[in-house]
């Protein structure tokens, strides 16, 4: 999967906006949106929010988790634990990037938020790499992967699957005709 | 006719239609175009952008597009000529003209249906009143009515009536002749001098403000449009200061909106600030020494083409305590201690050397950690890109490149523009120095004249109108500073440079005399037209500025002679 595809899926998340125009409820295939009244907050998917923001028709309200103190706590928690901690939003990385690139004037302390989210991401990716490394080198049978987001899984997917495939082929070739499922040492 | 409510009568009319944008090739027009494009993008208005460089271009563009478009927006072109006569449009074509060229042609002002002028009516236009210029043809009807009445009377009284009627007719004809003479005089006075009005970019920014869709980007473009008028000496200093005050109100409104929250804004957001900065062109992107040598103001005040001038410059630098090594370094690498008080130090020292206005009110922008630009830097960079003389680049390519360099996301194009601008400024200074030292400026009686020979270095740069006008102005300032002849200081300057070697043409530019309180009104437009008619020289009055024409090289001398006789 391409990272841009993951970002595309992330754009389906909802975010609150404050429009400056009025429009009746609109009925789209994915669901109903609106009605839009100037000054009243409304929930819309991110793709619509960004389009309206670029056309200067709304103001984006940052999601609740996009706050300096909350992110600092999450970062500390992530650094302490060995496993993956619950994540603020299943698409936190993509949402941060999209919202901070297009609407940084509506988000207070945007630079610090960017740094904090990057720190959380780095910690999680480091844990993921460590876990994948030990999984392959010690030929473990299973690993705990809860609380991983699609973007993080995506970074490791091709590598992990290819290397596990390779190892399976190597193992099955060492003993031609032998029964499957027997792990030989090498 | 003049538009009073720009939102209702212009924007809402074109918002649901397809529009053709015909944009002239100067920086103010480019900025106005960017603002309008941003507004169109917000509301998803379909438009076609056509860059035009002269009247012929405008005519061709109009012919190409008149089938598909009803609404045409002309930016910085079209107001000073009878547009309907020139283009012969259909009755349903509507033209919205936002032009800084004055005087506005009277037909454009008084046409109610097809021509809409996006110009403020109080912009000191001095348009003659309708009755002074246009007269209905009713009077002829009265005459013949009287005669027919007189005809039905008995013959005895007829002669008396006839005499009365004849007298009245003669009276009316005399009155008509007087009216026509007065009309010619009024029109002559009105159209004699060419000058510039409020920047087109500022007009469109006001439109954006009225629609409450104004952003900092648009404000910055409006500021660049205004600064372009100042850099290329199109408006008076008073007008510049007044317009700066208007822009300053907008800037503080935008800044106030953002610094309101106690949380600071991201560093990537654009911050515009009012600066009372030095008049040294491009000094923050160059070395301080180069900037002082190549800025018109300092170079003319020191007379840097003489040895004495060079010595004075060294004294000046020593007086300020700036070591030569620092001053010859790139500005960004200069010592922080020197950079901190630089403006005040330079201002103090320049007062001693007779440069009272080394500082000028302007605006600067700053976004990201690295990017700081003054409005005049952007004007020079974009002008250099617009008139770049690289081979294989058509005018529309240059236009698009210059337009792109105004967006914040195309910084490397902007930096390449700054490099080109540096080369252009160095070329201008060297040409000025050589012209003054070799006495190439000749006094022809009512004006000064200078001709750039074909072999002059960088003469290709000066085949473009804006670059040649800039050279012309610098040369005149330098001449005024260097000559001792008091009479010559008050003369205007005409400059000619080779334009197209194959076709054998030169480009001729005329600028008004240099003075502190000059009102920048240029009479050369009409003078050139008359001179060319009287000598039947082969000239092309294609540029939107009537004081810039193209002339065949062979006709140069007789054209000049005609001008001398005309203006003495």
XYZ file of C-alpha atoms in Angstrom:
754
model
C 0.000 0.000 0.000
C 1.229 3.467 -0.813
C 1.472 6.073 1.981
C -0.659 8.349 -0.173
C -3.398 5.720 -0.160
C -3.272 5.645 3.622
C -3.540 9.419 3.661
C -6.512 9.171 1.353
C -8.231 6.816 3.782
C -7.369 9.182 6.619
C -9.268 11.983 4.919
C -12.491 10.231 5.764
C -12.132 11.089 9.453
C -14.378 13.837 10.713
C -13.202 17.148 12.041
C -15.123 20.176 13.345
C -15.284 23.319 11.251
C -16.931 26.722 11.613
C -18.247 27.769 8.186
C -18.868 31.342 7.087
C -21.557 30.514 4.550
C -24.946 28.888 4.752
C -26.083 25.824 2.887
C -28.840 23.289 3.391
C -28.143 19.706 4.277
C -26.354 17.897 1.453
C -26.920 14.217 0.793
C -23.825 12.417 -0.378
C -23.275 8.732 -1.005
C -21.120 8.400 2.095
C -23.627 10.108 4.355
C -25.402 13.391 5.055
C -23.573 16.626 5.751
C -24.752 19.860 7.180
C -26.803 22.008 7.297
C -24.160 24.764 7.293
C -24.823 28.009 9.122
C -22.281 30.775 9.549
C -20.636 30.698 12.965
C -22.047 27.341 14.044
C -19.687 24.374 14.280
C -20.429 21.334 12.141
C -18.705 17.967 11.685
C -17.400 17.228 8.227
C -14.875 14.797 6.727
C -11.332 16.120 6.467
C -11.327 16.251 2.654
C -14.237 18.684 2.664
C -12.780 20.688 5.528
C -9.515 21.211 3.649
C -11.274 22.160 0.435
C -13.442 24.702 2.224
C -10.460 26.087 4.107
C -8.501 26.611 0.888
C -11.480 28.463 -0.552
C -11.569 30.561 2.649
C -15.060 29.412 3.493
C -14.455 28.005 6.975
C -12.234 27.911 10.027
C -10.950 24.539 11.207
C -11.200 23.675 14.905
C -8.271 21.476 15.990
C -9.314 18.026 17.324
C -9.255 17.609 21.105
C -6.162 15.480 21.172
C -4.156 18.104 19.264
C -3.153 19.923 22.412
C 0.354 20.483 23.765
C -0.195 19.106 27.280
C -2.116 16.021 26.183
C 0.507 15.187 23.571
C 3.308 15.666 26.101
C 1.625 13.157 28.431
C 1.207 10.691 25.602
C 4.826 11.055 24.646
C 5.984 10.343 28.204
C 3.692 7.314 28.436
C 4.967 5.985 25.132
C 8.560 6.324 26.241
C 7.939 4.468 29.491
C 6.007 1.474 28.179
C 7.508 -1.378 26.241
C 4.407 -2.184 24.265
C 2.388 0.216 22.159
C 0.148 2.616 24.052
C -3.311 3.609 22.826
C -3.068 6.224 20.162
C -5.052 9.518 20.080
C -6.598 8.784 16.705
C -6.132 5.879 14.287
C -4.809 8.403 11.770
C -2.966 10.797 14.046
C 0.077 11.198 11.812
C -1.825 11.945 8.619
C -4.262 14.274 10.316
C -1.430 16.216 11.909
C 0.322 16.611 8.603
C -2.806 17.636 6.680
C -4.149 20.029 9.274
C -0.825 21.662 10.050
C 0.038 22.126 6.399
C -3.215 23.737 5.371
C -4.657 25.274 8.516
C -1.728 26.139 10.748
C -3.156 29.592 11.345
C -6.174 28.031 13.098
C -4.124 25.761 15.351
C -2.355 27.343 18.316
C 1.273 26.382 18.997
C 1.460 24.512 15.696
C 5.246 24.120 15.735
C 5.314 22.426 19.148
C 2.516 20.085 18.175
C 4.424 19.073 15.081
C 7.508 18.296 17.164
C 5.545 16.323 19.765
C 3.705 14.199 17.230
C 6.966 13.470 15.464
C 8.495 12.374 18.801
C 5.600 10.001 19.468
C 5.883 8.613 15.951
C 9.636 8.077 16.281
C 9.274 6.237 19.570
C 6.611 3.936 18.176
C 8.495 3.187 14.989
C 11.618 2.394 17.018
C 9.628 -0.094 19.111
C 8.159 -1.587 15.963
C 11.551 -2.093 14.383
C 12.922 -3.665 17.539
C 9.962 -5.988 17.708
C 10.212 -6.966 14.043
C 13.929 -7.552 14.395
C 13.555 -9.875 17.372
C 10.595 -11.608 15.733
C 12.699 -12.564 12.750
C 15.957 -13.320 14.491
C 14.399 -15.472 17.164
C 11.778 -16.993 14.898
C 8.989 -16.285 17.293
C 5.623 -17.617 16.399
C 3.522 -14.589 17.317
C 3.855 -10.995 18.376
C 1.543 -8.425 20.043
C 0.569 -5.687 17.655
C -2.326 -3.943 19.318
C -2.672 -0.175 19.124
C -0.762 0.064 15.882
C -2.067 2.454 13.266
C -2.389 1.719 9.587
C 0.444 4.090 8.663
C 2.878 2.362 11.028
C 1.876 -1.082 9.836
C 2.326 0.162 6.304
C 5.920 1.136 6.895
C 6.890 -2.337 7.983
C 4.501 -4.429 5.936
C 6.540 -5.123 2.799
C 9.743 -5.761 4.680
C 8.215 -8.087 7.242
C 6.186 -10.117 4.817
C 9.001 -10.473 2.320
C 11.553 -11.489 4.918
C 9.212 -13.999 6.547
C 8.432 -15.457 3.129
C 12.118 -15.735 2.388
C 12.825 -17.469 5.639
C 9.979 -19.885 5.099
C 11.370 -20.788 1.688
C 14.845 -21.254 3.120
C 13.559 -23.490 5.868
C 11.394 -25.598 3.613
C 14.251 -26.034 1.163
C 16.707 -27.236 3.775
C 14.732 -30.400 4.210
C 13.191 -31.291 0.890
C 10.147 -33.536 1.191
C 10.086 -33.330 4.990
C 6.836 -32.501 6.752
C 5.799 -28.898 7.021
C 5.883 -27.044 10.249
C 9.135 -28.532 11.467
C 11.630 -25.852 12.327
C 15.192 -26.888 11.699
C 18.047 -25.031 13.297
C 20.637 -23.424 11.145
C -18.606 54.441 -17.004
C -17.130 54.278 -13.533
C -18.221 51.452 -11.284
C -19.317 52.534 -7.836
C -19.940 49.219 -6.100
C -17.183 46.899 -7.199
C -18.778 43.852 -5.618
C -22.235 44.121 -7.124
C -21.348 45.554 -10.472
C -18.217 43.565 -11.205
C -17.667 40.484 -9.079
C -21.205 39.216 -8.864
C -21.658 39.770 -12.567
C -18.673 37.692 -13.576
C -18.861 35.114 -10.796
C -20.999 32.702 -12.740
C -19.548 33.356 -16.145
C -16.448 32.472 -18.070
C -14.093 35.422 -18.134
C -11.100 36.311 -20.286
C -8.305 38.080 -18.380
C -6.108 40.220 -20.597
C -3.120 41.245 -18.504
C -0.414 43.719 -19.461
C 3.275 42.989 -18.839
C 4.156 44.955 -15.771
C 4.542 43.993 -12.146
C 1.496 45.861 -10.906
C -0.631 44.012 -13.456
C 0.915 40.692 -12.436
C 0.081 41.318 -8.788
C -3.460 42.379 -9.626
C -3.802 39.236 -11.725
C -2.615 37.040 -8.845
C -5.160 38.566 -6.489
C -7.967 38.129 -8.985
C -6.898 34.562 -9.732
C -6.962 33.725 -6.009
C -10.482 35.152 -5.735
C -11.577 33.195 -8.778
C -10.133 29.992 -7.323
C -12.116 30.476 -4.130
C -15.334 30.759 -6.031
C -14.443 28.378 -8.835
C -14.915 30.905 -11.624
C -13.671 29.751 -15.017
C -11.209 32.129 -16.604
C -8.603 32.263 -19.350
C -5.416 34.218 -18.745
C -3.872 35.963 -21.755
C -0.699 38.032 -21.314
C -0.516 40.983 -23.711
C 2.460 43.194 -24.401
C 0.996 45.911 -26.611
C -1.985 47.141 -28.586
C -1.444 44.685 -31.430
C -1.288 41.811 -28.969
C -4.467 43.041 -27.348
C -6.230 43.170 -30.707
C -5.147 39.645 -31.664
C -6.078 38.230 -28.275
C -9.478 39.859 -28.483
C -10.141 38.458 -31.957
C -9.135 34.999 -30.840
C -11.397 34.997 -27.845
C -14.380 37.075 -28.807
C -16.434 34.117 -29.954
C -16.186 32.297 -26.651
C -16.261 35.051 -24.082
C -18.673 37.821 -23.317
C -16.835 39.292 -20.358
C -13.300 40.642 -20.646
C -11.243 41.938 -17.762
C -8.369 44.174 -18.869
C -5.638 44.795 -16.331
C -3.351 47.810 -16.853
C -4.301 48.215 -20.473
C -7.094 49.785 -22.462
C -8.172 52.862 -20.536
C -6.253 55.514 -22.406
C -7.551 54.725 -25.879
C -11.007 54.524 -27.450
C -11.407 50.816 -26.902
C -14.630 50.272 -28.795
C -13.231 51.860 -31.900
C -10.014 49.916 -31.700
C -11.458 46.481 -31.081
C -14.841 46.790 -32.822
C -16.562 44.341 -30.494
C -20.080 42.946 -30.725
C -22.768 44.704 -28.764
C -22.936 42.127 -26.023
C -19.231 42.120 -25.091
C -18.565 43.845 -21.800
C -15.139 45.151 -20.799
C -14.041 45.668 -17.215
C -10.952 47.850 -17.271
C -8.665 48.307 -14.284
C -5.869 50.483 -15.548
C -3.408 52.880 -13.987
C -2.757 54.766 -17.222
C -4.223 58.253 -17.205
C -5.823 60.158 -18.781
C -8.771 57.857 -19.292
C -10.179 58.288 -22.769
C -13.407 60.306 -22.685
C -15.301 57.776 -24.775
C -14.493 55.111 -22.194
C -15.717 57.336 -19.404
C -19.018 58.243 -20.992
C -19.949 54.907 -22.521
C -22.675 53.430 -20.359
C -23.126 49.965 -21.728
C -19.993 48.179 -22.747
C -17.106 49.745 -20.855
C -16.963 49.545 -17.074
C -14.014 51.223 -15.414
C -12.758 49.711 -12.153
C -11.258 53.025 -11.138
C -12.124 55.232 -8.186
C -13.792 58.361 -9.340
C -12.034 60.628 -6.881
C -8.623 59.545 -8.125
C -7.910 63.115 -9.332
C -8.949 62.351 -12.855
C -10.070 65.766 -14.038
C -12.357 64.335 -16.715
C -14.006 67.116 -18.708
C -17.764 67.333 -18.195
C -20.057 65.691 -20.681
C -21.469 68.888 -22.140
C -18.060 70.243 -22.922
C -17.283 67.428 -25.281
C -20.421 65.848 -26.577
C -23.211 67.762 -28.129
C -26.494 66.401 -29.387
C -27.508 67.181 -32.948
C -30.849 68.819 -32.010
C -29.841 72.328 -32.974
C -29.894 71.549 -36.667
C -33.514 70.417 -36.341
C -34.517 73.748 -34.759
C -32.981 75.608 -37.622
C -34.847 73.748 -40.320
C -38.042 73.869 -38.246
C -37.808 77.639 -38.142
C -37.158 77.844 -41.810
C -40.171 75.734 -42.671
C -42.324 77.845 -40.361
C -40.946 80.928 -41.999
C -41.826 79.407 -45.388
C -45.553 79.178 -44.642
C -45.810 82.900 -43.835
C -46.850 85.343 -46.551
C -44.067 86.597 -48.722
C -44.013 90.055 -47.177
C -42.917 88.818 -43.864
C -40.849 86.033 -45.347
C -37.837 88.114 -46.124
C -37.763 89.432 -42.594
C -38.127 85.929 -41.226
C -35.588 84.654 -43.680
C -33.141 87.268 -42.588
C -33.914 86.459 -38.975
C -33.526 82.770 -39.705
C -30.283 83.323 -41.585
C -28.896 85.459 -38.784
C -29.848 82.865 -36.243
C -28.243 80.184 -38.368
C -25.041 82.178 -38.695
C -25.116 82.837 -34.972
C -25.571 79.149 -34.260
C -22.774 78.169 -36.610
C -20.441 80.641 -34.986
C -21.403 79.348 -31.608
C -20.784 75.830 -32.807
C -17.363 76.742 -34.113
C -16.507 78.364 -30.808
C -17.727 75.300 -28.948
C -15.648 73.045 -31.133
C -12.569 75.188 -30.640
C -13.145 75.143 -26.905
C -13.661 71.381 -27.057
C -10.411 70.871 -28.908
C -8.607 72.954 -26.349
C -10.161 71.085 -23.430
C -9.345 67.733 -24.951
C -5.813 68.838 -25.761
C -5.212 69.929 -22.187
C -6.782 66.776 -20.845
C -4.845 64.390 -23.030
C -1.571 66.240 -23.170
C 0.123 64.717 -20.180
C 0.314 61.052 -19.411
C 0.592 59.907 -15.805
C -0.404 57.012 -13.528
C -3.158 56.523 -10.982
C -3.734 54.153 -8.063
C -2.238 50.722 -8.412
C -4.439 48.039 -9.976
C -3.309 45.527 -7.363
C -4.615 47.822 -4.634
C -7.988 48.069 -6.412
C -8.342 44.306 -6.497
C -7.201 43.988 -2.905
C -9.992 46.324 -1.974
C -12.387 44.069 -3.849
C -11.094 41.111 -1.844
C -11.498 43.111 1.367
C -15.077 44.007 0.531
C -15.752 40.312 -0.068
C -13.926 39.559 3.257
C -11.789 37.085 1.390
C -8.553 39.028 1.834
C -5.585 37.000 2.989
C -2.038 37.971 3.842
C -0.873 36.689 0.468
C -3.198 39.108 -1.309
C -2.118 41.950 0.953
C 1.500 41.216 0.118
C 0.740 41.256 -3.603
C -1.043 44.577 -3.278
C 2.007 45.972 -1.483
C 4.274 44.691 -4.267
C 2.022 46.347 -6.874
C 2.275 49.683 -5.045
C 6.052 49.353 -4.616
C 6.404 48.634 -8.332
C 4.848 52.009 -9.069
C 7.378 53.649 -6.761
C 10.446 51.721 -7.997
C 9.674 52.532 -11.626
C 8.935 56.130 -10.716
C 5.357 56.161 -11.940
C 3.743 57.988 -9.029
C 4.680 61.001 -6.971
C 6.186 60.664 -3.527
C 3.085 62.147 -1.901
C 0.851 59.574 -3.501
C 3.210 56.783 -2.517
C 3.179 57.876 1.117
C -0.620 58.171 1.140
C -1.035 54.713 -0.358
C 1.490 53.269 2.095
C -0.642 54.629 4.925
C -3.688 52.841 3.463
C -1.758 49.588 3.234
C -0.427 50.077 6.750
C -3.975 50.072 8.074
C -4.597 46.718 6.408
C -1.318 45.312 7.678
C -2.067 46.247 11.263
C -5.545 44.781 10.920
C -4.095 41.454 9.802
C -1.345 41.448 12.399
C -3.755 42.332 15.164
C -5.957 39.420 14.206
C -3.103 36.990 14.682
C -1.189 38.255 17.686
C -4.472 38.447 19.525
C -4.203 34.936 20.895
C -1.663 34.341 23.568
C -0.512 31.343 21.595
C 1.961 32.386 18.967
C 1.568 31.644 15.320
C 3.482 28.942 13.485
C 6.770 30.122 12.045
C 5.607 29.119 8.579
C 2.820 31.629 8.564
C 3.456 34.789 6.626
C 4.185 37.881 8.673
C 4.113 41.296 7.024
C 5.702 44.178 8.878
C 6.067 47.879 8.246
C 9.716 48.818 7.805
C 11.410 52.163 7.619
C 14.194 50.596 5.656
C 17.212 51.698 3.661
C 16.959 52.714 0.045
C 19.691 50.271 -0.934
C 18.367 47.889 -3.575
C 18.563 44.206 -2.688
C 21.002 44.835 0.169
C 19.826 41.879 2.229
C 20.513 39.451 -0.595
C 23.798 40.931 -1.687
C 26.855 42.439 -0.085
C 26.412 45.866 1.478
C 29.218 47.292 -0.633
C 27.738 46.094 -3.932
C 24.346 47.355 -2.938
C 25.655 50.845 -2.177
C 27.556 50.917 -5.471
C 24.592 49.790 -7.536
C 21.673 51.641 -5.996
C 20.659 54.726 -7.910
C 20.309 56.979 -4.870
C 23.696 56.343 -3.311
C 25.558 56.025 -6.590
C 24.312 59.404 -7.802
C 24.864 61.146 -4.470
C 28.463 59.959 -4.248
C 29.034 60.212 -8.015
C 30.612 56.794 -7.974
C 31.723 56.965 -11.598
C 34.457 59.435 -10.618
C 37.560 58.727 -8.588
C 36.514 61.351 -6.102
C 33.294 59.520 -5.634
C 35.049 56.255 -4.857
C 37.159 58.036 -2.265
C 34.084 59.557 -0.691
C 32.521 56.118 -0.465
C 35.563 54.778 1.371
C 35.383 57.748 3.723
C 31.692 57.091 4.277
C 32.332 53.472 5.201
C 35.181 54.452 7.481
C 33.020 57.095 9.092
C 30.494 54.454 10.039
C 33.177 52.193 11.376
C 32.381 49.319 9.026
C 35.484 47.284 8.139
C 35.845 46.646 4.419
C 36.016 42.911 4.922
C 32.610 42.877 6.548
C 31.055 45.165 4.025
C 32.183 43.049 1.092
C 30.723 39.901 2.598
C 27.274 38.568 1.885
C 24.842 40.447 4.080
C 23.622 37.354 5.870
C 27.146 36.487 6.968
C 27.958 39.910 8.370
C 28.591 40.189 12.077
C 25.456 40.447 14.161
C 26.847 43.411 16.070
C 27.149 45.348 12.842
C 23.764 44.304 11.501
C 21.863 45.296 14.607
C 22.188 49.051 14.342
C 22.990 49.214 10.678
C 20.026 51.312 9.618
C 20.524 53.988 12.241
C 24.271 54.133 11.696
C 23.847 54.504 7.961
C 21.182 57.151 8.362
C 23.369 59.255 10.631
C 26.347 59.081 8.329
C 24.376 59.689 5.181
C 22.973 62.881 6.619
C 26.557 64.139 6.773
C 27.079 63.322 3.121
C 23.985 65.072 1.888
C 21.699 62.046 1.492
C 18.715 63.072 3.517
C 16.281 60.403 2.374
C 18.296 57.251 2.641
C 15.398 55.611 4.430
C 12.019 54.996 2.883
C 8.773 53.615 4.215
C 8.113 50.164 2.902
C 7.013 46.705 3.984
C 8.825 43.464 4.510
C 7.599 39.891 4.679
C 9.004 37.037 6.662
C 7.977 33.358 6.624
C 9.870 30.250 7.600
C 13.243 30.616 9.269
C 15.220 31.765 6.250
C 12.973 33.864 4.109
C 12.916 37.601 4.551
C 12.109 39.885 1.656
C 11.417 43.554 1.233
C 8.759 44.633 -1.241
C 11.329 46.339 -3.483
C 13.406 43.132 -3.614
C 10.414 41.293 -4.984
C 9.713 44.008 -7.546
C 13.260 43.893 -8.891
C 13.320 40.099 -8.979
C 10.005 39.778 -10.770
C 10.848 42.554 -13.229
C 14.110 40.812 -14.089
C 12.251 37.551 -14.709
C 9.574 39.271 -16.761
C 12.058 40.895 -19.086
C 14.710 38.224 -19.125
C 16.525 38.082 -22.426
C 17.476 34.425 -22.452
C 17.171 32.814 -25.850
C 14.293 30.465 -26.596
C 12.008 32.129 -24.148
C 8.892 33.723 -25.499
C 7.186 36.621 -23.802
C 4.417 34.448 -22.431
C 6.958 32.026 -20.897
C 8.590 34.926 -19.111
C 5.188 36.163 -18.001
C 4.278 32.801 -16.501
C 7.670 32.497 -14.790
C 7.347 35.972 -13.307
C 3.784 35.213 -12.195
C 4.965 32.007 -10.503
C 7.767 33.759 -8.670
C 5.174 35.768 -6.743
C 3.796 32.669 -4.983
C 5.368 31.634 -1.728
C 5.923 28.080 -2.891
C 8.281 28.982 -5.742
C 11.180 30.349 -3.770
C 13.930 29.056 -6.058
C 12.359 30.933 -8.960
C 12.361 34.045 -6.803
C 16.016 33.541 -5.941
C 16.923 33.124 -9.607
C 15.010 36.352 -10.228
C 17.091 38.086 -7.565
C 20.290 36.937 -9.271
C 19.055 38.245 -12.622
C 18.083 41.523 -10.975
C 21.600 41.903 -9.572
C 23.084 41.445 -13.036
C 20.636 43.949 -14.465
C 21.465 46.552 -11.820
C 25.209 46.131 -12.377
C 24.663 46.516 -16.120
C 22.617 49.676 -15.566
C 25.259 51.245 -13.329
C 28.068 50.435 -15.750
C 26.124 51.873 -18.654
C 25.333 55.013 -16.671
C 28.982 55.401 -15.717
C 30.171 54.979 -19.285
C 27.548 57.342 -20.688
C 28.482 60.081 -18.261
C 32.212 59.618 -18.595
C 32.135 59.599 -22.389
C 29.603 62.451 -22.551
C 27.102 60.469 -24.564
C 24.276 62.666 -23.379
C 23.773 65.525 -25.785
C 21.639 68.544 -25.202
C 19.400 69.012 -28.220
C 17.793 72.238 -27.093
C 14.459 71.383 -25.538
C 15.585 67.993 -24.317
C 18.591 65.781 -23.633
C 19.278 62.860 -25.890
C 21.304 59.694 -25.532
C 21.767 56.829 -27.958
C 23.141 53.437 -26.965
C 25.263 52.035 -29.744
C 24.864 48.472 -30.801
C 28.154 47.252 -29.413
C 27.558 48.487 -25.867
C 27.843 45.662 -23.337
C 24.474 44.335 -22.122
C 22.620 46.348 -24.700
C 20.273 43.404 -25.198
C 18.937 43.962 -21.693
C 17.909 47.457 -22.686
C 15.787 46.406 -25.628
C 12.960 45.886 -23.128
C 10.796 48.864 -22.147
C 10.908 48.579 -18.340
C 14.662 48.052 -18.197
C 15.295 50.909 -20.597
C 13.002 53.223 -18.607
C 14.873 52.350 -15.421
C 18.193 53.057 -17.136
C 16.796 56.316 -18.439
C 15.750 57.511 -14.988
C 19.043 56.559 -13.362
C 20.941 58.247 -16.174
C 18.970 61.457 -15.816
C 19.518 61.537 -12.050
C 23.220 60.904 -12.531
C 23.435 63.577 -15.203
C 21.681 66.120 -13.019
C 24.170 65.401 -10.243
C 27.191 65.582 -12.500
C 26.527 68.535 -14.763
C 27.252 72.143 -13.883
C 24.942 73.593 -16.503
C 21.928 74.882 -14.601
C 19.636 74.899 -17.609
C 20.346 71.306 -18.514
C 19.209 70.155 -15.114
C 15.619 70.999 -15.968
C 15.456 69.223 -19.288
C 13.687 65.945 -19.992
C 15.595 63.012 -21.432
C 14.981 60.905 -24.517
C 16.871 57.669 -24.861
C 17.154 55.289 -27.800
C 18.526 51.739 -27.787
C 18.603 49.063 -30.484
C 15.604 46.801 -30.185
C 15.655 44.336 -33.030
C 18.820 44.018 -35.059
C 17.235 42.064 -37.924
C 14.341 44.420 -38.409
C 16.573 47.428 -37.833
C 14.491 49.142 -35.192
C 15.314 51.097 -32.077
C 13.208 51.573 -28.992
C 12.780 55.205 -27.918
C 11.792 56.264 -24.414
C 11.081 59.774 -23.146
C 10.926 60.743 -19.481
C 10.002 64.047 -17.835
C 12.644 66.255 -16.199
C 14.068 65.327 -12.844
C 12.995 67.458 -9.934
C 12.147 67.127 -6.245
C 8.502 68.017 -6.678
C 7.936 66.504 -10.071
C 4.389 65.366 -10.730
C 5.598 62.657 -13.084
C 3.496 63.886 -15.973
C 4.917 62.882 -19.310
C 4.123 64.771 -22.493
C 6.221 62.698 -24.844
C 3.346 60.481 -25.925
C 1.635 63.184 -27.947
C 4.963 64.684 -28.999
C 6.134 61.373 -30.473
C 2.882 60.918 -32.358
C 3.016 64.388 -33.868
C 6.672 64.120 -34.794
C 6.169 60.769 -36.455
C 3.207 62.069 -38.475
C 4.982 65.156 -39.627
C 8.032 63.313 -40.880
C 6.156 60.147 -41.909
C 8.750 58.076 -40.063
C 8.004 54.413 -39.681
C 7.078 54.133 -36.038
C 5.148 51.615 -34.014
C 3.241 53.006 -31.043
C 2.547 49.585 -29.657
C 3.317 49.951 -25.970
C 0.533 50.804 -23.515
C 2.732 53.661 -22.271
C 2.569 56.144 -25.098
C 5.996 57.525 -24.247
C 7.694 54.322 -25.447
C 7.805 53.689 -29.199
C 9.659 51.616 -31.745
C 11.276 53.403 -34.647
C 13.255 52.394 -37.725
C 16.940 53.181 -37.268
C 17.191 55.120 -40.532
C 14.391 57.478 -39.565
C 16.048 58.356 -36.293
C 17.611 61.663 -37.308
C 14.598 63.158 -39.077
C 12.372 62.065 -36.190
C 14.636 63.837 -33.721
C 14.737 66.976 -35.821
C 10.951 67.046 -35.952
C 10.831 66.643 -32.171
C 13.264 69.494 -31.672
C 11.180 71.828 -33.815
C 7.988 70.655 -32.146
C 9.189 71.194 -28.605
C 11.142 74.403 -28.948
